[in-house]
mmCIF file of C-alpha atoms in Angstrom:
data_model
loop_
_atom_site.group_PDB
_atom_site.id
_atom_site.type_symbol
_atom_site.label_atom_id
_atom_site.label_comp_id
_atom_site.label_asym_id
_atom_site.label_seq_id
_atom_site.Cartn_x
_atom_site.Cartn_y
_atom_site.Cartn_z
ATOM 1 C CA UNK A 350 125.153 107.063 81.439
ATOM 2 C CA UNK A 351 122.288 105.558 78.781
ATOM 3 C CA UNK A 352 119.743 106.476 80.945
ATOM 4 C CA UNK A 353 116.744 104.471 81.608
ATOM 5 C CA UNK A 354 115.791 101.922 78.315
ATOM 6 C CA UNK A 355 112.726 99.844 78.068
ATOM 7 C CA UNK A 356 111.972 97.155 75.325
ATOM 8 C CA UNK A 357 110.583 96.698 73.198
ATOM 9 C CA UNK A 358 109.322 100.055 72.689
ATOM 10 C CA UNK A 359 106.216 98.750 70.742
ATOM 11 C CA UNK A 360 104.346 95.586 70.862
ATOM 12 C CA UNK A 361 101.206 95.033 69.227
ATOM 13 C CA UNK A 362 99.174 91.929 70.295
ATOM 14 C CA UNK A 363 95.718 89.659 70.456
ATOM 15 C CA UNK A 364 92.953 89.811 73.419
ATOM 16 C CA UNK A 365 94.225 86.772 75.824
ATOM 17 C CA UNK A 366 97.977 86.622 75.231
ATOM 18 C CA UNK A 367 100.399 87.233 77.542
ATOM 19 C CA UNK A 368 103.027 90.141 77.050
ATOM 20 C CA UNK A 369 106.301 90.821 78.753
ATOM 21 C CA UNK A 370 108.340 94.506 78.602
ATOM 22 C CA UNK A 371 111.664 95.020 80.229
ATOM 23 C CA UNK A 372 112.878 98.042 81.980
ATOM 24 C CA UNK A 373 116.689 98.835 82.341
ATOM 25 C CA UNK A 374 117.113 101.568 84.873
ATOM 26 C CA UNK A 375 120.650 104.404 85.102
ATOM 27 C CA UNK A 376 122.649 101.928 86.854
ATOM 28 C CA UNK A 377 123.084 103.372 90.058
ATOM 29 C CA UNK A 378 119.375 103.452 91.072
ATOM 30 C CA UNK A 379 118.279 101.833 93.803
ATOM 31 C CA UNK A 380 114.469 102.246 92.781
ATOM 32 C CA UNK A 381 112.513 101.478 90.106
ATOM 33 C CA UNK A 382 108.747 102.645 89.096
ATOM 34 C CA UNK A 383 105.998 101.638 86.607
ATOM 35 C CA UNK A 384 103.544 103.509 85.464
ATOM 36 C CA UNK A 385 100.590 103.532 82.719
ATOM 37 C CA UNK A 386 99.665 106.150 80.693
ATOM 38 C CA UNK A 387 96.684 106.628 79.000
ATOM 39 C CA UNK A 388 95.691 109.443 76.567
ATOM 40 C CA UNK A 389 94.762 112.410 77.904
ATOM 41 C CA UNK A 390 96.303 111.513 81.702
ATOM 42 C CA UNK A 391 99.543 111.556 83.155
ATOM 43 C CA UNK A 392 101.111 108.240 84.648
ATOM 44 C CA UNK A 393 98.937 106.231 86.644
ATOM 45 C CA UNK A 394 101.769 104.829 89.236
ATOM 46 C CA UNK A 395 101.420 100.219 89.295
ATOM 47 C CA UNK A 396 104.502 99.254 91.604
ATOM 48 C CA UNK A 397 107.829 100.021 92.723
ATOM 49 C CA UNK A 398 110.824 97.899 93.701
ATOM 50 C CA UNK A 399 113.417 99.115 96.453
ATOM 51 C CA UNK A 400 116.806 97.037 94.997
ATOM 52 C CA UNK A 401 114.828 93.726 94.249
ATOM 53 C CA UNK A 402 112.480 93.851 96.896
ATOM 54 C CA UNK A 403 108.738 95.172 95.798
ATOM 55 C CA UNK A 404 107.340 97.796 97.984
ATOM 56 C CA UNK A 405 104.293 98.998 96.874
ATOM 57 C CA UNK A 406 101.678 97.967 94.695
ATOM 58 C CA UNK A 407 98.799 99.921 93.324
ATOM 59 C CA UNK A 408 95.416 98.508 94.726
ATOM 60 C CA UNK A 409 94.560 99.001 90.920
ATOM 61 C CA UNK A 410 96.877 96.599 89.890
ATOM 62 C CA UNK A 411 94.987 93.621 88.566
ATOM 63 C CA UNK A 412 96.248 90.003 89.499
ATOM 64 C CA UNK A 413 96.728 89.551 86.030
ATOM 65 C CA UNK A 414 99.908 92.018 86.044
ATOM 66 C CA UNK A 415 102.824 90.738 88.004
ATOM 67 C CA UNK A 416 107.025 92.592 88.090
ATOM 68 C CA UNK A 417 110.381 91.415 88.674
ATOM 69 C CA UNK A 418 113.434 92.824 89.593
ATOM 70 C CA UNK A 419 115.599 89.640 90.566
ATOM 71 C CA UNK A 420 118.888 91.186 90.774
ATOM 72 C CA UNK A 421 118.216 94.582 91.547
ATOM 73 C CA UNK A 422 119.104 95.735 88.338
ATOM 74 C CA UNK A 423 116.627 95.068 84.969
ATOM 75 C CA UNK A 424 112.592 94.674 86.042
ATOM 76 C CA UNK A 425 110.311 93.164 83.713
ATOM 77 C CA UNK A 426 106.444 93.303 83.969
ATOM 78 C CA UNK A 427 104.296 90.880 82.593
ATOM 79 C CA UNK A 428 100.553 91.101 81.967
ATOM 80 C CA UNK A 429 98.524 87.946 81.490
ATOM 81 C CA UNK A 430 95.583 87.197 79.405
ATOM 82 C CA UNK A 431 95.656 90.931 77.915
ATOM 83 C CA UNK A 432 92.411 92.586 77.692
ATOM 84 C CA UNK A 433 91.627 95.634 75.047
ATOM 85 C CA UNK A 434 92.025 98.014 78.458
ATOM 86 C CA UNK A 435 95.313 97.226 78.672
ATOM 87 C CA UNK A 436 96.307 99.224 75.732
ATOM 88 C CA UNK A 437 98.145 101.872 76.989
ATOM 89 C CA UNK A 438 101.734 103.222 77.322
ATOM 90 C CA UNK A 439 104.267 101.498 80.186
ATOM 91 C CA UNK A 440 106.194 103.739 81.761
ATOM 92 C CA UNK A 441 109.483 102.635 83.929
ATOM 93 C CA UNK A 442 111.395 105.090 85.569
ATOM 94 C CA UNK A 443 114.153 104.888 88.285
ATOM 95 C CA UNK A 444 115.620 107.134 91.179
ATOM 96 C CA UNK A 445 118.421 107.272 93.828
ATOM 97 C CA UNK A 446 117.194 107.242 97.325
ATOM 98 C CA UNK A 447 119.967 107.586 99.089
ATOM 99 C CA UNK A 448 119.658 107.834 102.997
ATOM 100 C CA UNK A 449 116.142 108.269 103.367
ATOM 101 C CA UNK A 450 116.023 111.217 101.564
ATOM 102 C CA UNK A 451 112.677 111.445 100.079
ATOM 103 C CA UNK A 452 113.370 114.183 97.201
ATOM 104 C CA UNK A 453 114.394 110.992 94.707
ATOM 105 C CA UNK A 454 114.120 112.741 91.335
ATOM 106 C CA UNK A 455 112.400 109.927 89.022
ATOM 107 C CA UNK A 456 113.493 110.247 85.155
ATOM 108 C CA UNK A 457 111.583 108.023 82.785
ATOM 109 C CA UNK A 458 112.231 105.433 80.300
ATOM 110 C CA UNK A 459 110.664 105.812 76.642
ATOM 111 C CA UNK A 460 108.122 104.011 77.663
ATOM 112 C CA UNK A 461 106.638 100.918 75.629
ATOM 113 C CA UNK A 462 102.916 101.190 73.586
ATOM 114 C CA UNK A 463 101.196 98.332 74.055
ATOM 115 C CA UNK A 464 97.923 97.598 71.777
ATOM 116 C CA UNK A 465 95.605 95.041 72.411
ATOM 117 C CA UNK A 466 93.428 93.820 69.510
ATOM 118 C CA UNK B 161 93.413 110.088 98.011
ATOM 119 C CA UNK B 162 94.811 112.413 96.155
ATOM 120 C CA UNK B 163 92.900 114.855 94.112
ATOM 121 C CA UNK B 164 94.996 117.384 91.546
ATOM 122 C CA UNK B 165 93.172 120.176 89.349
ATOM 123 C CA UNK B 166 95.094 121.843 86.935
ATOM 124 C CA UNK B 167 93.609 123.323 83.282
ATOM 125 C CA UNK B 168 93.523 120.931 80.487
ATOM 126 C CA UNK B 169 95.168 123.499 77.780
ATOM 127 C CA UNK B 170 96.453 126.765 77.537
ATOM 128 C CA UNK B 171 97.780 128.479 74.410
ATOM 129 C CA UNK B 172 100.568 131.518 74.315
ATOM 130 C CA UNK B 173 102.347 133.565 72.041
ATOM 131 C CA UNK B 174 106.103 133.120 71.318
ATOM 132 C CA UNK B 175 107.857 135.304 73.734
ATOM 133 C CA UNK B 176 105.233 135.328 76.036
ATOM 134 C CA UNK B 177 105.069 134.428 79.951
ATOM 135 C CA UNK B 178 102.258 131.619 80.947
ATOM 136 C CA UNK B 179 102.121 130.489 84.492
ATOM 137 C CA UNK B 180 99.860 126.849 84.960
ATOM 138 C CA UNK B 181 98.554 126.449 88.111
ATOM 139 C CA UNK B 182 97.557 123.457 89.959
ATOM 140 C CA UNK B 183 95.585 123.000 93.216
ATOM 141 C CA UNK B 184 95.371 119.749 94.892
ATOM 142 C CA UNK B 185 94.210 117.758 98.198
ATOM 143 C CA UNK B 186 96.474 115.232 99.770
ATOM 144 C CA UNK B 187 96.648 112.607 102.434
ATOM 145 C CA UNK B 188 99.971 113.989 103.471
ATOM 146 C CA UNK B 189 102.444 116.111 101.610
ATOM 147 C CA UNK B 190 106.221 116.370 101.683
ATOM 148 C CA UNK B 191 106.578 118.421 98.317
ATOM 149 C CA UNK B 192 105.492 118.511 94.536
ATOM 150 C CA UNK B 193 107.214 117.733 91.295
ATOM 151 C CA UNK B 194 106.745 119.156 87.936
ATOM 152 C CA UNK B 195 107.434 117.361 84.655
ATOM 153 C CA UNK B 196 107.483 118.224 80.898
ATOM 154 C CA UNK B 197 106.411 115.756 78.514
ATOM 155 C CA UNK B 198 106.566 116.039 74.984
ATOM 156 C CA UNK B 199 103.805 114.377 72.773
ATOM 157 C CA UNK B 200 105.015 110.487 72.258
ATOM 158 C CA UNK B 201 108.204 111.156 74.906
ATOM 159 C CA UNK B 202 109.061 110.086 78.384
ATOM 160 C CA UNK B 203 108.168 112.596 81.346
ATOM 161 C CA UNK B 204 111.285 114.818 81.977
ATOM 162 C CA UNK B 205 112.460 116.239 85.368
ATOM 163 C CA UNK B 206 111.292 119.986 85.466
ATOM 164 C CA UNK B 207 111.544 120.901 89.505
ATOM 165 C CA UNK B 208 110.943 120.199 92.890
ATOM 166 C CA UNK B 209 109.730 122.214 95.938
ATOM 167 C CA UNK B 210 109.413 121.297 99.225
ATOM 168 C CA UNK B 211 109.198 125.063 101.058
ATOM 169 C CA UNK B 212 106.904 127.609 100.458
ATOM 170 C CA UNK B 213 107.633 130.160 97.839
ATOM 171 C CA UNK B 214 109.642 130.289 94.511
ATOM 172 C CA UNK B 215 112.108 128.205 92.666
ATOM 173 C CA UNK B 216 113.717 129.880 89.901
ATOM 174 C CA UNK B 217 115.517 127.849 87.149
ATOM 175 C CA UNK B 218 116.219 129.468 84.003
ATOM 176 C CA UNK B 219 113.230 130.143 82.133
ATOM 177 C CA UNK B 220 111.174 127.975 84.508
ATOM 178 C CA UNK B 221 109.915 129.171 87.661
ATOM 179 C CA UNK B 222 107.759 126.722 90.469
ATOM 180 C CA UNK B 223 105.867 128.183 92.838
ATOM 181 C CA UNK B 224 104.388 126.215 96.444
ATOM 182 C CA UNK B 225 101.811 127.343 98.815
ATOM 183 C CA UNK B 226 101.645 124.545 101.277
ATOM 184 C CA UNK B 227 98.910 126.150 103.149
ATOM 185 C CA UNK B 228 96.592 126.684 100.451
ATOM 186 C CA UNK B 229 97.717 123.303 98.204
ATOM 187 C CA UNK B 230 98.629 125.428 95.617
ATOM 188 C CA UNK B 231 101.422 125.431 93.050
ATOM 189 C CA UNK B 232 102.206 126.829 89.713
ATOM 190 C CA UNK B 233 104.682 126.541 87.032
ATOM 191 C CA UNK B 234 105.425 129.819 85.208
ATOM 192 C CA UNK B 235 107.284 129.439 81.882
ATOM 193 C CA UNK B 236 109.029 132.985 80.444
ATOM 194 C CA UNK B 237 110.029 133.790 76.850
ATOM 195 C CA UNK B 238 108.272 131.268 75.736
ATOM 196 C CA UNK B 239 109.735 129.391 72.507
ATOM 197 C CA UNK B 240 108.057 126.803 69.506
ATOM 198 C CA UNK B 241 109.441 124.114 71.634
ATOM 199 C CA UNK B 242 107.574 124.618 74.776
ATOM 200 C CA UNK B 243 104.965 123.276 73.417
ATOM 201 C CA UNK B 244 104.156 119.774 75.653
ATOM 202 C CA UNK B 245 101.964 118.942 78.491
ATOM 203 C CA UNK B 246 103.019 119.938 82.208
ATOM 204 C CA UNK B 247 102.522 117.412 84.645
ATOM 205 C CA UNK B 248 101.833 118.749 88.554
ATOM 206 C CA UNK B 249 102.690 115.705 90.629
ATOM 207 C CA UNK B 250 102.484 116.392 94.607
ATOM 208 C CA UNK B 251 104.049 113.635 96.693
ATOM 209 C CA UNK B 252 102.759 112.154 99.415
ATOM 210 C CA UNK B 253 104.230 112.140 102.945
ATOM 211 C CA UNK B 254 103.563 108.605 104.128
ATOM 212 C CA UNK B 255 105.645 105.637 103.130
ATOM 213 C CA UNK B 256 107.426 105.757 99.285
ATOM 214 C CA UNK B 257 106.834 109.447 98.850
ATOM 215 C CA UNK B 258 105.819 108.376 95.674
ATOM 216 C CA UNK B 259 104.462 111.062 93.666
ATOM 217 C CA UNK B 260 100.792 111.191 92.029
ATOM 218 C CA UNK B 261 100.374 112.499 88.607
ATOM 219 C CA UNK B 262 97.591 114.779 87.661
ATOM 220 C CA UNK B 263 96.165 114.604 84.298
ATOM 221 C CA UNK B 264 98.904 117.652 82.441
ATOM 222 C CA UNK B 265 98.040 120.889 80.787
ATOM 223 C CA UNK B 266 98.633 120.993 77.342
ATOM 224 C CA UNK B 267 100.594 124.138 76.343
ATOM 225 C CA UNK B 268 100.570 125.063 72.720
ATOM 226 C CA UNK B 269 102.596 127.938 71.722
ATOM 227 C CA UNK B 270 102.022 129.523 68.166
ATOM 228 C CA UNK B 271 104.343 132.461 66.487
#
């Protein structure tokens, strides 16, 4: 077991371009998280997939930002027209849920810093 | 909402016992999660509790007052590479359970 893997793990880019990470979770999760982290805070939660279907989305979640998970497996997020207050770091993480049990343990990905210019 | 207090930084001696508290106020509560990150690392999987009382795990102790929303994290012979911020995260009870982060306490221990 690898663990959870994101790429790239830094990505450096203009105001107005678009920007797409990648998140590959332990394989046998069934749930997958991001997060953003800002300096100084702890992870500010975005969205979460159930297998391929998306749950839950933070009402802070700008239109702009949009994830996948198409197979259940990898999840990408993409942001659109980046904006300097998008520079943070992306945090993926992924958890079992098996049987409705609600103690899922989440362990993190990396995380990938993103820096808008 | 969710609303989680817990100090900004602490500093101990090598050896040493710190406990980090962290209050908080909840729209529903099944239980509360604490995480160690490491400056520049991922969040790592500290403990969980869901009853009242005390979880012992090695060095690392979490404590849970459901009644009072009130938790700490006490940390015993405290080593170099404790250093990192401590992340209280209570859970909500409705829907994901997904847990909120509060902002971490920065530990820094010196010799």
């Amino acid at each position: 077991d690898t663990g959870v893997s994101q790429d790239p793990r830094h990505k450096i880019t203009k105001r107005g371009q678009n920007v797409t990470f990648r998140c590959d979770p332990i394989s046998e999760h069934n749930r997958l998280y991001w997060y953003r982290q800002t300096l100084g805070q702890g992870p500010e939660f975005l969205t979460y997939f159930q297998n391929e279907a998306q749950l839950e989305k933070s009402r802070l979640l700008s239109d702009r930002f949009s994830a996948e998970r198409p197979k259940g497996s990898f999840s990408t997020l993409e942001i659109q027209r980046t904006e300097q207050g998008d520079s943070a770091m992306y945090l993926c993480a992924s958890s079992l849920d098996f049987s409705g049990a609600r103690t899922d343990t989440q362990y993190f990905g990396p995380g990938t810093r993103l820096t808008v210019l | 909402g969710q609303n989680i207090d817990q100090p900004t930084e602490m500093t101990a001696t090598e050896g040493a016992i710190v406990q980090i508290n962290c209050t908080y106020q909840t729209s529903g509560f099944n239980g509360l999660f604490w995480y160690q990150q490491h400056a520049g690392e991922a969040p790592t999987f500290l403990s969980y509790n869901v009853l009242d009382g005390l979880e012992e795990k090695g060095r690392f102790s979490s404590f849970l007052s459901r009644s009072k929303g009130y938790s700490y994290l006490l940390l015993k012979e405290l080593q170099m590479k404790d250093s990192a911020s401590y992340l209280c995260a209570p859970q909500g009870a409705g829907g994901s359970y997904i847990p909120t982060f509060g902002r971490g306490t920065s530990l820094i221990v010196h010799p």
